[in-house]
Each structure stands twice: as C-alpha cells, then as structure tokens.
Short mmCIF file of C-alpha atoms in Angstrom, two decimals:
data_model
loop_
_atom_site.label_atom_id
_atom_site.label_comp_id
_atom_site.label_asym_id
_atom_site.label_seq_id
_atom_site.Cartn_x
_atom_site.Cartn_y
_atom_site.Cartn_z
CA UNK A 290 -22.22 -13.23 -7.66
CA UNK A 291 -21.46 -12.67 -3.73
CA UNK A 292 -19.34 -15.40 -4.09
CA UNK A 293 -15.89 -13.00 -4.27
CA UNK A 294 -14.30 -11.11 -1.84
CA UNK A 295 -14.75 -7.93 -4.10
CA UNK A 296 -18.48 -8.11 -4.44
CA UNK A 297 -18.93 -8.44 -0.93
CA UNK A 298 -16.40 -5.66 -0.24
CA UNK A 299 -18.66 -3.66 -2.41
CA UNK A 300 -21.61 -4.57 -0.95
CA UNK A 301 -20.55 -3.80 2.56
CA UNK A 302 -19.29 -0.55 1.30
CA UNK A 303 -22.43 0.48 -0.34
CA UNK A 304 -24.39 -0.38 2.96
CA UNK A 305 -21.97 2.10 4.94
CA UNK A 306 -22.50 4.25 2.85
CA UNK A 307 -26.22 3.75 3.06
CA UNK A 308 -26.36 3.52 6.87
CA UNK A 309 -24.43 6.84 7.41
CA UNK A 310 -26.68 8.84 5.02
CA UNK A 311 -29.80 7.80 6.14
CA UNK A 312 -28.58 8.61 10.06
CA UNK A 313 -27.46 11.80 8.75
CA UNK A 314 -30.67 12.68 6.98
CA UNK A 315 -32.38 11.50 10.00
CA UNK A 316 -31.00 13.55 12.37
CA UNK A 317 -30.83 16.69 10.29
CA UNK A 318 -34.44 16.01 9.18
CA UNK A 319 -35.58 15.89 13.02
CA UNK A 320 -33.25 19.19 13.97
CA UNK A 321 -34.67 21.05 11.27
CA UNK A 322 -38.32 20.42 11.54
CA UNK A 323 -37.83 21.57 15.69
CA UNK A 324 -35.83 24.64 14.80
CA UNK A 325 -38.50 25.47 12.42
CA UNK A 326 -41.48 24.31 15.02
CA UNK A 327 -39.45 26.81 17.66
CA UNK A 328 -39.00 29.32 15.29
CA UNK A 329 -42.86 29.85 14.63
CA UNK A 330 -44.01 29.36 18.34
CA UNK A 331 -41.65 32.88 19.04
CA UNK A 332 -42.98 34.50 16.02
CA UNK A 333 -46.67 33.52 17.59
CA UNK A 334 -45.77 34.70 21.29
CA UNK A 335 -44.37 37.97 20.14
CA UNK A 336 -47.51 38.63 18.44
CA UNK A 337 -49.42 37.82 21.18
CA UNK A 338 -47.44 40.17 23.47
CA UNK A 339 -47.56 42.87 20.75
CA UNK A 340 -51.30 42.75 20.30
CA UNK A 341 -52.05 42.36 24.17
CA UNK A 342 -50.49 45.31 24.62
CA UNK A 343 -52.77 47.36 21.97
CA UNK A 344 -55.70 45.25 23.72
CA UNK A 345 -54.62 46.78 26.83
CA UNK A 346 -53.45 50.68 25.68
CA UNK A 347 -55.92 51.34 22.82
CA UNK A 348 -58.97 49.05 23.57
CA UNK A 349 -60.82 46.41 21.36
CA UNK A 350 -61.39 48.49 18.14
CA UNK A 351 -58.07 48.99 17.99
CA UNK A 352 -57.06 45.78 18.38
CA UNK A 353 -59.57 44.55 15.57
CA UNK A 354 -58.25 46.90 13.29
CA UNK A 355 -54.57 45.74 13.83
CA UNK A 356 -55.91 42.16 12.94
CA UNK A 357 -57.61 43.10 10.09
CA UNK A 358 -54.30 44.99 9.22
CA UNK A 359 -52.38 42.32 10.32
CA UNK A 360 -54.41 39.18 7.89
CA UNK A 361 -54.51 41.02 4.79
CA UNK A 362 -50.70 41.92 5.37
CA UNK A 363 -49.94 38.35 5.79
CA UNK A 364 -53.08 37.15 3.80
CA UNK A 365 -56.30 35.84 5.08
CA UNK A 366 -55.98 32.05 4.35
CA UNK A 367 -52.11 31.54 6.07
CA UNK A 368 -53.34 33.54 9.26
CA UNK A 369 -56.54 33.82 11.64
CA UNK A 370 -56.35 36.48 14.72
CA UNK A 371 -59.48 36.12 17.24
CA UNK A 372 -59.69 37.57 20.37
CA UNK A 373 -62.13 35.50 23.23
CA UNK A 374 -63.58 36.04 25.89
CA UNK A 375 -63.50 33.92 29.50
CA UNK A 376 -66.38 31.39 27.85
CA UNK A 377 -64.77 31.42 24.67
CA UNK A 378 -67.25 33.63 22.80
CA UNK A 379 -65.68 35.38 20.08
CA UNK A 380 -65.52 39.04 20.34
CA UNK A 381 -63.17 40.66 17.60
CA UNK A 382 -61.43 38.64 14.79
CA UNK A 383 -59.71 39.28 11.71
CA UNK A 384 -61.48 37.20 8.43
CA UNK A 385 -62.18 34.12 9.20
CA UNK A 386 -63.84 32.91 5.97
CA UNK A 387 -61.48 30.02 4.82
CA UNK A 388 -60.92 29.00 8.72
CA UNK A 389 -64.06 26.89 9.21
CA UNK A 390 -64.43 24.24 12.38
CA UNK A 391 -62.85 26.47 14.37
CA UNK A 392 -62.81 25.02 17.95
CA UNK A 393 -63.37 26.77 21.19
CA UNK A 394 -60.40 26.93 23.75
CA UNK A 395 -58.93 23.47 24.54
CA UNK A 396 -59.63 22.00 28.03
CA UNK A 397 -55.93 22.55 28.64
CA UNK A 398 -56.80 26.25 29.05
CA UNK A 399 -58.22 25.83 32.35
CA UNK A 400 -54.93 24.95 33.69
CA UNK A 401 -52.97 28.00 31.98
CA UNK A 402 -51.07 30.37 33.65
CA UNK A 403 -51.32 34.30 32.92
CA UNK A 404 -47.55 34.82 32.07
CA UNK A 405 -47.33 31.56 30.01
CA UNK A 406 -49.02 30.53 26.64
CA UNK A 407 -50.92 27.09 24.99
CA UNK A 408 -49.36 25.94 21.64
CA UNK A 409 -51.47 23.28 19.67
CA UNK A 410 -51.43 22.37 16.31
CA UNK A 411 -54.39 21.08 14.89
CA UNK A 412 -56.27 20.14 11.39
CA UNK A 413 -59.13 21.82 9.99
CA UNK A 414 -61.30 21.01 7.12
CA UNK A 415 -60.35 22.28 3.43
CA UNK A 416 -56.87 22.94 5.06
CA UNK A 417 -54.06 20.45 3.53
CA UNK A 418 -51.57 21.76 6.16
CA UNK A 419 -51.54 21.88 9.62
CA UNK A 420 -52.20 24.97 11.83
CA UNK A 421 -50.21 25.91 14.17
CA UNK A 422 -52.24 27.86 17.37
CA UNK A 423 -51.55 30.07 20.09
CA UNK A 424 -53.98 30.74 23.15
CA UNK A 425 -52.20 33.92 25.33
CA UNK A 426 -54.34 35.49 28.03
CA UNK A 427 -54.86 39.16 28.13
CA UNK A 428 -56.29 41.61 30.02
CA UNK A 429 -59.95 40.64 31.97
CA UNK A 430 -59.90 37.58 31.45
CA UNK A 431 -59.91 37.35 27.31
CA UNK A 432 -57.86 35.53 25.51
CA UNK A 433 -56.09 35.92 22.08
CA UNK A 434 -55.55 33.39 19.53
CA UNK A 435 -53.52 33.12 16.56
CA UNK A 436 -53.20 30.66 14.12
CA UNK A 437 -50.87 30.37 11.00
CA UNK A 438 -50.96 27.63 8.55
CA UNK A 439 -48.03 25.64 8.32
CA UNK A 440 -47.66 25.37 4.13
CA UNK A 441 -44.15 27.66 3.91
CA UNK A 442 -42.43 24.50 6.71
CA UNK A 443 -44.12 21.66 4.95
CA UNK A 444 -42.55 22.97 1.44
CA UNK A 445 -39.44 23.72 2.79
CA UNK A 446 -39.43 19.97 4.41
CA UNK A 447 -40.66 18.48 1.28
CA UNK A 448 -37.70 20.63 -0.70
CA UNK A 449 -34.97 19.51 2.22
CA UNK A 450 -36.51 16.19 1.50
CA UNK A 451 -35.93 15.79 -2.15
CA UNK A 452 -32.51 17.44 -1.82
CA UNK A 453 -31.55 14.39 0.78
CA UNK A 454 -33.08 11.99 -1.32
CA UNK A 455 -31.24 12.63 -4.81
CA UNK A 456 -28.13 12.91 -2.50
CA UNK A 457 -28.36 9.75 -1.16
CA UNK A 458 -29.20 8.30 -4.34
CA UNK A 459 -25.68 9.95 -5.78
CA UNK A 460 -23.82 8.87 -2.47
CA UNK A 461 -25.24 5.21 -2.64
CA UNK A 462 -24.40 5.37 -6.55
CA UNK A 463 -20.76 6.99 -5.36
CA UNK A 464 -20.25 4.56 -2.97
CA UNK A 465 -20.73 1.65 -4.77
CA UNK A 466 -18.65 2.80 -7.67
CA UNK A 467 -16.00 3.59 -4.26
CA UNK A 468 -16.66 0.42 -3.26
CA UNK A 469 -15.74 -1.73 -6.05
CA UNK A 470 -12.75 0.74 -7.07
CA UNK A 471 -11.28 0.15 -3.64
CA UNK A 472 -12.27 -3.89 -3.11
CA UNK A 473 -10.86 -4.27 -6.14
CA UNK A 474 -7.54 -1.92 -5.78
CA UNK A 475 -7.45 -4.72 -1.76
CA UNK A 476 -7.84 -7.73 -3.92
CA UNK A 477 -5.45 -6.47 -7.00
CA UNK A 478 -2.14 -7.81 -4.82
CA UNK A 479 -3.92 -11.21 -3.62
CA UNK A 480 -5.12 -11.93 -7.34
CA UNK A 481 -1.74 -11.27 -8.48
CA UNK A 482 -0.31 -13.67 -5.45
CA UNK A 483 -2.77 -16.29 -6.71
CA UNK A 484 -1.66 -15.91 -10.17
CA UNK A 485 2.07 -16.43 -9.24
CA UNK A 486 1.03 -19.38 -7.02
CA UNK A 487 -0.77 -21.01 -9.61
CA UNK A 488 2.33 -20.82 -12.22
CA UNK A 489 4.54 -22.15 -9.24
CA UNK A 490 1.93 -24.83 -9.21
CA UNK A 491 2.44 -26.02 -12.65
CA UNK A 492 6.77 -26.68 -11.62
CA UNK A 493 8.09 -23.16 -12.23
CA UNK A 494 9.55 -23.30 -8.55
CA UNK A 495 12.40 -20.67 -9.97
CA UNK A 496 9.23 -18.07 -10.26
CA UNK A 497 9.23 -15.77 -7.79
CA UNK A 498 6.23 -12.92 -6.20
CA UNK A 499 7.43 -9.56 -7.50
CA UNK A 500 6.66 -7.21 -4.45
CA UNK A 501 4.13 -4.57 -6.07
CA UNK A 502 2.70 -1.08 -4.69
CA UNK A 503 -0.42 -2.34 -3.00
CA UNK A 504 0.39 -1.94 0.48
CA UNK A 505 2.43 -3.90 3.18
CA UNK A 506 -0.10 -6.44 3.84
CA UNK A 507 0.42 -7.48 0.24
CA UNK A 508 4.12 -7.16 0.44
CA UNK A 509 4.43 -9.11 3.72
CA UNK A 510 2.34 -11.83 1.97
CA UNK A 511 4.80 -12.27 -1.21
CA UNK A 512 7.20 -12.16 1.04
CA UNK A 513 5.98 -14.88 3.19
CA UNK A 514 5.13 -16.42 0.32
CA UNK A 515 8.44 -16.52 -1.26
CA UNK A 516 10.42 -17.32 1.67
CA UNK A 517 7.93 -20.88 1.64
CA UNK A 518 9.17 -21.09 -1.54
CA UNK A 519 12.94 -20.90 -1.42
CA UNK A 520 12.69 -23.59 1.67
CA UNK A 521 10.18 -25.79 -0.58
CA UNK A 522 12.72 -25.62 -3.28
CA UNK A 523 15.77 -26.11 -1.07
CA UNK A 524 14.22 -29.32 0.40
CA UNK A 525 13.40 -30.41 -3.19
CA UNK A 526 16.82 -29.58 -4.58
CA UNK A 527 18.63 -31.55 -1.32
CA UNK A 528 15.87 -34.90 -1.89
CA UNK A 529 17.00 -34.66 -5.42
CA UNK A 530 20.90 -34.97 -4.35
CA UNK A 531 20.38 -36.95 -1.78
CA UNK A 532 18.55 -39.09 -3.80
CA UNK A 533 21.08 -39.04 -7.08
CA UNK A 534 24.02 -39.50 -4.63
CA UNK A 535 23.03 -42.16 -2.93
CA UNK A 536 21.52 -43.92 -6.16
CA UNK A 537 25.18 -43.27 -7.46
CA UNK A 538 27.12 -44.57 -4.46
CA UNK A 539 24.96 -47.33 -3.42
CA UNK A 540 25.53 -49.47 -6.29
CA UNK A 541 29.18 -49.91 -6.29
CA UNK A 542 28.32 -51.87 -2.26
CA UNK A 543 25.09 -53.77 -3.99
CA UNK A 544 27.72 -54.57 -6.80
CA UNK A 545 29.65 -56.29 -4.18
CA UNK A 546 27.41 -57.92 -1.92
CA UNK A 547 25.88 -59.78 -5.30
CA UNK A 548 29.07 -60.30 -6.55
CA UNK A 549 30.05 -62.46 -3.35
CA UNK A 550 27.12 -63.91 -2.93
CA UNK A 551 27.09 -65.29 -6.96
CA UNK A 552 30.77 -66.51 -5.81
CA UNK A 553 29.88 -68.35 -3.25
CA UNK A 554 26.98 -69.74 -4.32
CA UNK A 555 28.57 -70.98 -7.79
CA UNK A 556 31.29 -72.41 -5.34
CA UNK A 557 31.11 -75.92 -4.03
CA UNK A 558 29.37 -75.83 -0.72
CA UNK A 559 31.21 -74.71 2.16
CA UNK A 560 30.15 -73.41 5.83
CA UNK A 561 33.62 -70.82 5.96
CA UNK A 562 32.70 -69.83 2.18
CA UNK A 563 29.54 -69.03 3.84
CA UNK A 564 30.31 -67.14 7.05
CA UNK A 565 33.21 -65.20 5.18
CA UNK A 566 30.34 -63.96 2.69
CA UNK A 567 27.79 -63.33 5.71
CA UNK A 568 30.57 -61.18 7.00
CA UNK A 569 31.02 -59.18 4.14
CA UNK A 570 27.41 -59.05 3.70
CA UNK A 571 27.08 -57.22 6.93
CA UNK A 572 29.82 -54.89 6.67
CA UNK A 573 28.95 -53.60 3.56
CA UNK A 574 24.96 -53.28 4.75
CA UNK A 575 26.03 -51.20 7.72
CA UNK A 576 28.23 -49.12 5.07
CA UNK A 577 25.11 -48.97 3.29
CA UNK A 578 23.34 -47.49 6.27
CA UNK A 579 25.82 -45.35 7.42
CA UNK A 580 26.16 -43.63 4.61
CA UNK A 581 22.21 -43.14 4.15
CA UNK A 582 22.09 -42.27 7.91
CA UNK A 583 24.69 -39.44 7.11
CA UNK A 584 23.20 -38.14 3.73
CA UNK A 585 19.99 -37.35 5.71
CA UNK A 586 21.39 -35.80 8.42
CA UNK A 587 23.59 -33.59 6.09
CA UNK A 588 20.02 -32.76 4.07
CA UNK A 589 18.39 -32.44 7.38
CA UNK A 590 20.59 -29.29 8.42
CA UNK A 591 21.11 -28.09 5.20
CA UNK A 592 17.44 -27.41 4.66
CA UNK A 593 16.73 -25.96 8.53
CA UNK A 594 14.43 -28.57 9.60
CA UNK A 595 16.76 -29.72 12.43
CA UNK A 596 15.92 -27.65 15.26
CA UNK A 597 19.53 -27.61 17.37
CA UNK A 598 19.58 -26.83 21.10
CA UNK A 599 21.43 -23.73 21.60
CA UNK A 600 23.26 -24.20 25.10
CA UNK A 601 26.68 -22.69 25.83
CA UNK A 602 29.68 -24.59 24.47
CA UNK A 603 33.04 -24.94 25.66
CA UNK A 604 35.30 -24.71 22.61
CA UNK A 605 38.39 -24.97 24.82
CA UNK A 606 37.77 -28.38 25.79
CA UNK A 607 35.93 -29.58 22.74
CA UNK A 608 39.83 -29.03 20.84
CA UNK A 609 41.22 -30.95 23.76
CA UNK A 610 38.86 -33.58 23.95
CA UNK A 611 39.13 -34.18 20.45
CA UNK A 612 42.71 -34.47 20.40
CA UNK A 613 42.83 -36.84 23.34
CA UNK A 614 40.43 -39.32 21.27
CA UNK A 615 42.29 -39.15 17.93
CA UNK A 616 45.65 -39.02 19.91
CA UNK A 617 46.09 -42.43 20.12
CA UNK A 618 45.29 -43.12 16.82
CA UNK A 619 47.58 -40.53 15.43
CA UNK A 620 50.66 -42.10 17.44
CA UNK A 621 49.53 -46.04 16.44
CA UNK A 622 50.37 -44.52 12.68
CA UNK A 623 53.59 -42.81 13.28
CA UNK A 624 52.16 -39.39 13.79
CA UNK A 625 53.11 -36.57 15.91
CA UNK A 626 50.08 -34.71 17.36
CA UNK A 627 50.28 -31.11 18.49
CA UNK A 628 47.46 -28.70 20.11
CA UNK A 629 47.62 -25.05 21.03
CA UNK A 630 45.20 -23.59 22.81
CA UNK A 631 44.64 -20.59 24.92
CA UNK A 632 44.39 -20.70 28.44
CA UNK A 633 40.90 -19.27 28.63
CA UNK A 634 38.03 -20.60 28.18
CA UNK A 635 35.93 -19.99 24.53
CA UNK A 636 32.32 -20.28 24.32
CA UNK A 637 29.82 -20.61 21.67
CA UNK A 638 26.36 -21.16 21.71
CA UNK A 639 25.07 -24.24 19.97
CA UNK A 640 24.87 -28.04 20.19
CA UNK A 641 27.88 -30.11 21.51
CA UNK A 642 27.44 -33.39 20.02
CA UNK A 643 27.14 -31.69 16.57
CA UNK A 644 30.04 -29.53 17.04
CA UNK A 645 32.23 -32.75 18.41
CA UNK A 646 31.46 -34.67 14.84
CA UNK A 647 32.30 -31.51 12.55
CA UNK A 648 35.35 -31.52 14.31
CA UNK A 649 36.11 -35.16 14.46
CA UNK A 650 35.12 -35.61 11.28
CA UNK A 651 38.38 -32.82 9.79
CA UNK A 652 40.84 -34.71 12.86
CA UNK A 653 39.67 -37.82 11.25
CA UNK A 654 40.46 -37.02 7.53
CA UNK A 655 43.61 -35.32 8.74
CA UNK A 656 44.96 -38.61 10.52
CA UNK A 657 43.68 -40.32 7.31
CA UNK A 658 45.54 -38.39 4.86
CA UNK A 659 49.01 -37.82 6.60
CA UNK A 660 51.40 -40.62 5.96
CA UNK A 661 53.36 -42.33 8.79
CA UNK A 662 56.02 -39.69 10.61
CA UNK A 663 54.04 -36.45 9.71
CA UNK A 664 52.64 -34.09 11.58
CA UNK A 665 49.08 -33.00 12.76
CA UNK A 666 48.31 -29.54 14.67
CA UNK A 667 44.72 -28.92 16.38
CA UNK A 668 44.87 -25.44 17.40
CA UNK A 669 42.00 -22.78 19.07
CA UNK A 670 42.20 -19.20 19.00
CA UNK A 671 39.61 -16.57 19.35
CA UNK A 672 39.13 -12.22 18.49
CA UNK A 673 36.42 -10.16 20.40
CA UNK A 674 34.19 -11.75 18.15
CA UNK A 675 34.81 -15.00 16.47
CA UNK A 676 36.64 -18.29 17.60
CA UNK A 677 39.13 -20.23 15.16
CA UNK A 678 39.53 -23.77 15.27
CA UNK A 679 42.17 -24.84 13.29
CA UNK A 680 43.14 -28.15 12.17
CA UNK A 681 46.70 -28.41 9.95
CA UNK A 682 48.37 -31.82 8.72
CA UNK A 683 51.61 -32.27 6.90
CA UNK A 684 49.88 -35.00 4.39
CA UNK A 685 49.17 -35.33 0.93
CA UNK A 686 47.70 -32.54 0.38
CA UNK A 687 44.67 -31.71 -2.11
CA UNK A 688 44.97 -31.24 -5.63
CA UNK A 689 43.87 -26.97 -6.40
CA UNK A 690 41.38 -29.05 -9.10
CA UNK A 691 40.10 -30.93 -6.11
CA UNK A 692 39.79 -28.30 -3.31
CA UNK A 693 36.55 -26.32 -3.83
CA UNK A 694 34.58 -29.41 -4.54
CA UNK A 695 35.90 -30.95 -1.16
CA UNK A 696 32.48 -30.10 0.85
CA UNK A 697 30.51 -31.66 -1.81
CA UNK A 698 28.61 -34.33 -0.90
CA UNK A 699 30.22 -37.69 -2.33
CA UNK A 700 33.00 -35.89 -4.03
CA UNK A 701 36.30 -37.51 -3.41
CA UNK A 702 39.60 -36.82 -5.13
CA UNK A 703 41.62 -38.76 -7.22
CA UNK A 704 44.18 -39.06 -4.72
CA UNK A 705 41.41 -40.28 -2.13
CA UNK A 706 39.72 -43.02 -3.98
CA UNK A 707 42.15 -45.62 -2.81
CA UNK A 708 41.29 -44.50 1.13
CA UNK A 709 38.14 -45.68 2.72
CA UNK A 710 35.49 -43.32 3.24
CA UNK A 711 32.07 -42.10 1.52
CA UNK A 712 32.73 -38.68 0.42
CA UNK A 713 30.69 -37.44 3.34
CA UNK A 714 32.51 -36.08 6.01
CA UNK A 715 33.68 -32.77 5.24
CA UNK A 716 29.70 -32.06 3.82
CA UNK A 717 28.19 -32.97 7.01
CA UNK A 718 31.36 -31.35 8.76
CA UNK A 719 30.41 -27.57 6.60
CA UNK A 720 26.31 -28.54 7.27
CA UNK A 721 27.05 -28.84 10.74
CA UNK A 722 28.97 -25.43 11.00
CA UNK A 723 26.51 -23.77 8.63
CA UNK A 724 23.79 -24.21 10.98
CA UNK A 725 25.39 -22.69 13.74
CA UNK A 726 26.32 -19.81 11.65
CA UNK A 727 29.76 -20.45 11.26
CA UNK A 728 32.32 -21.25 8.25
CA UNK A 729 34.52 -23.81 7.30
CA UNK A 730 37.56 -22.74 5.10
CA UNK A 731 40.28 -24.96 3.30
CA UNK A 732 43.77 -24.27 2.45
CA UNK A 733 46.28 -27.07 0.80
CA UNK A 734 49.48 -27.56 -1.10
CA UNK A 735 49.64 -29.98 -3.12
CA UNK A 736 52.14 -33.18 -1.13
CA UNK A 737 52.66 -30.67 1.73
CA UNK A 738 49.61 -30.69 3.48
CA UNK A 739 46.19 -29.11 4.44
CA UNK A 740 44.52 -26.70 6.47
CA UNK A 741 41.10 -26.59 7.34
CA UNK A 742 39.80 -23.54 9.89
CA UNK A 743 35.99 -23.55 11.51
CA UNK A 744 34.95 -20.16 12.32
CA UNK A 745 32.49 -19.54 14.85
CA UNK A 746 30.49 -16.56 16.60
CA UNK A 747 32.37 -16.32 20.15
CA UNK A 748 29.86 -15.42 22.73
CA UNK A 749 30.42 -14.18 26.36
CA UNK A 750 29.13 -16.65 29.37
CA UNK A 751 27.88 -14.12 30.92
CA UNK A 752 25.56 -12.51 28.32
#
C-alpha cells in the first residue's frame, strides 16, 4: 500500500498534521492550566489580606462571622476558612463538615515569612478534586487558611480537553483527506509523464509530452523529456539513412569487385590478370571506406554528438589557403582561379580542420564541374555580424530540378553521374556549417554556372 509516492505523501502529511496539533494542544494545555493555577492563588491571597484585616480591625467574632458568611456564599463543600493559632489549634472556622483529614500547618510554615504566603495543594478523603490551600499569617502570631476545591478548573480542563481532542480528530481526518488531494494533484503531472513515456515505449517516437498546469517542475520535466526525445529520434532517423544510403550505394562497388574477381577467375591463369584485379580490389575497398567514414561523420554532426572545439578562426586565411591548394589543380585543367578578399582579418569561432573540408569540399566540386578554360572565384566578405564565403564557377551548372536536393546525402544529378564522387560532399560540407551555426546557400543557372555562399557568425578577437 506504502508502496506509491502518493500514499506516502499522505502519510507524511497526516503525521504533520498530527505532530503540530498535538504540540499545539500541548502547549496551550500547559498555559492554561498555570493561568488558571495563578488565577486562584490571587483570588486566595486577596482573601487572606481581606480577612486579616477584619482579624485585625473587628476581632475574632467578626472574623468568624465573615467566614461563615463567606462558605455559605460560596457553599460549604467548594470552600473551608479556618483561622489557627501559633501551634496550629483551631480557633474560628467556617463549616467544616465535608472537609475531613484536615492537616495541621505544613513543616514549611516554620520557614514563612510575615509578608509572604504558603500555597499547597493537597487531597483529602471523599474529595475527587484537589484542594487548593493558603496558609497567610496574621496578627499575633495566628494564621489563616483557606482552601477551595478545585472541581470548576478540572471541568473546564476536561471541557478544553474534549474540545482539542475532537479537533484533532477533524484536523488528522482533514489532513489526510489534504494529504492525498495534494500528493495526488504532485503526482498527477509525473503519472501523466509516465503514461506518455510508456506509449513512446511501444514506437510512437512522433508522440510528444503536452506541457499541462501542474507546476514548473512538471513542465521542466516534459520538457526535458521531450528534448531526449527529438535527439533519440534524430539519431534514429540519421542510423536509418545512413544505413539505407549506404545499403544503396555500397552495392554498385561490391557489384564490381565480384564482377572482376568472377572475370578473372573464369580467365585462364595469369599473375597481371591477378595484380590488375588486386588493384581494383583495393581501390574500390578504400571507396568503400571512405564513403562509410564520411556518412558517419556527416550523421555524427548532424545529430550533436560531435563535441567541436570552439577556438578562434581565421577566415581570411582559411579562403587563401584553400585557394593556394586547389590552385594548382584548377590551372593543370585549364582554369582560371580568382580570390577576393578583404584586407582584414575575419574571425569565427569554431574548429579549423572542419571548416577547411566544408570549404574544400565546394572548391573541390567547383574545379570538378567547370570545364577546361572557365572560371572559378573564391571570395570573403564580412557585415558587423556575419562573414560570407563565397565560392562561384562558370561550369555546368545545376539543373533547378536538381538544386534543392544538392545537400542530400547521396543525391547526385543527372548531369553528375558520369563524374566521380559519392554524393557526399556538399552534405558533410552543410553538416559541417550547421554545427557551427552557420548556412550554406546555392544559386545556379543551368550551363552557366554555380554559386554556393557559407554564412557564418563573425566574432571580434577581442571579445
């Protein structure tokens, strides 16, 4: 039964409430009985003072009428008045006919001052309550005593008591019902969180946690919750196109390599036969692995998991870097290679070696696609806030079908099949700029050229 959150929220509830009752009975319980213990010790030492005065002014019959006055008045079997003398003979009295067992003066007396009084309370037979007892010296050495039962407290005690008693039965009652009202109102936002989790558990990964009303704890938690999500599905849905693309482009190379191998080996016997398909073999493995290696990086940044260093990148010399590596290889194929780039310095923050492939990978496809005596432009510029890396070619351009499928992983145009290549570059060219929170756009005319721009967050060396 204690096995829930709620029941034990309940339970802890209902103890509160429990605890904080019974200390508040307690302590009113304790004030109350002293204020009403004070209350009758003044009432006793004013009437002392009132009759040791008479004792003193009018003499002992006049003080034995005022407690005969006085016991009738307040009735003979609540209150006793005796007046002693200095061996504790009784001289005057009021009725003392239901006060049996009497005693004489306590031994305390001995040690009593003149201007101060002796309280006791004490038990006497055929008495259910308590008596409460004065001893006040008067004049010549007698002393007066008073006694009043103490039945009016004890029922007003026992009254309080039953009050507190059905209270704290109602508050216990009250704050269990509380209890399980407000454990359960806590738990209504994890239950529903539990109930989402266990649909998404089944394969609905589109199912999302609605944010409810329960409070921001709750809220925090779907949202948590959800954001696990959307990165569990985005690392599903990039294993599931990893996984199709490379089960789709991988078989064309395996088609090869076994269609070689069956040719040579149907061949008559031959060590060149056999080095030529050993070659092959080889080439088309590492193929094979480069294109695997690439897919997984691509899916790596995609998804997030790649953590990349964020150091301070010169952009100005990544563009001329880059064009003094492909330079070469632009003028071996008849192509004239231009750069523009500011004379100051433009910075970035992210990971060089990531940033040099994105951009080598649109010089490369540029170089690629541009026919012998065309043209190729890297160019840099920069705003306040963003830097634009630009690279233009005067080749053959994509097709408008083709060009926003271009950073699709394995996608290559018609006009592309025929050139070698994987389909991979420009996806692991946008992944790489993605991740550093930049763009890559595309422009083309069909046989005139293309036009592809990376735009990145410029940032200040100094901040």
């Amino acid at each position: 039964m204690l096995s829930s959150v709620s029941s034990r929220l309940t339970l802890w509830y209902t103890a509160l409430f429990a605890v904080l009752s019974l200390t508040a009975f307690t302590i009113i319980y304790a004030m109350l009985k002293t204020n009403l213990s004070q209350r009758m010790d003044e009432s006793l030492l004013n009437e002392a003072r009132e009759f040791e005065i008479i004792y003193q002014t009018q003499g002992a019959a006049a003080l034995g009428d005022e407690f005969r006055r006085e016991a009738e008045s307040e009735g003979t079997k609540r209150v006793f008045f005796r007046l002693l003398s200095p061996r504790s003979a009784e001289c005057i009295s009021s009725d003392l006919s239901g006060w049996t067992g009497l005693d004489p003066m306590p031994p305390e007396w001995a040690n009593l001052r003149s201007d101060t009084a002796l309280f006791k309370t004490i038990s006497l037979p055929g008495h259910p309550h308590d008596t409460r007892v004065i001893y006040k010296k008067a004049a010549r050495g007698t002393v007066i005593q008073i006694g009043y039962t103490r039945k009016d407290d004890d029922e007003l005690i026992a009254h309080y008591r039953i009050i507190f008693e059905t209270g704290i039965s109602a508050m216990l009652l009250l704050g269990g019902v509380v209890g399980l009202y407000m454990a359960k109102k806590a738990m209504r936002g994890v239950e529903r969180v539990t109930r989402f989790a266990t649909r998404i558990g089944k394969g609905d990964f589109a199912l999302r946690v609605a944010l409810g009303d329960e409070g921001r704890e709750i809220a925090d938690l779907a949202t948590a919750f959800n954001n696990m999500l959307e990165r569990i599905q985005s690392l599903v849905t990039e294993l599931q196109e990893v996984t199709n693309g490379i089960a789709h482009d991988i078989r064309s190379p395996l088609t090869r390599i076994r269609g070689i191998a069956e040719t040579t080996l149907t061949a008559p016997p031959h060590i060149d036969a056999y080095q030529e398909m050993t070659g092959i073999i080889i080439e088309e493995c590492d193929r094979l692995m480069g294109m695997i290696n690439t897919t997984l990086e691509i899916a790596e940044t995609e998804s997030g998991s790649a953590t990349l260093p964020k150091t301070l990148v010169d952009l100005t010399t990544l563009v001329k870097t880059a064009h003094e590596l492909f330079r070469p290889l632009a003028e071996d194929k008849g192509i004239l290679f231009d750069i523009d780039v500011p004379p100051e310095t433009l910075f970035t923050l992210g990971d060089l070696s990531r940033l040099q492939r994105a951009l080598a990978h649109l010089v490369d496809n540029a170089i690629k696609y541009t026919p012998e005596g065309g043209r190729l432009a890297i160019s840099a510029k920069a705003n306040r806030t963003n830097v634009h890396i630009s690279v233009a070619d005067s080749g053959i351009g994509i097709n408008q079908r083709d060009l926003p499928h271009v950073f699709e992983r394995f996608y290559r145009g018609d006009k592309s099949r025929s050139t070698p290549g994987n389909g991979l570059g420009l996806s692991l060219a946008q992944a790489i700029v993605r991740a550093h929170g930049g763009e890559i756009t595309a422009t083309s005319s069909h046989g005139t050229g293309s036009s592809f721009t990376i735009t990145i967050a410029r940032v200040s060396p100094v901040s």
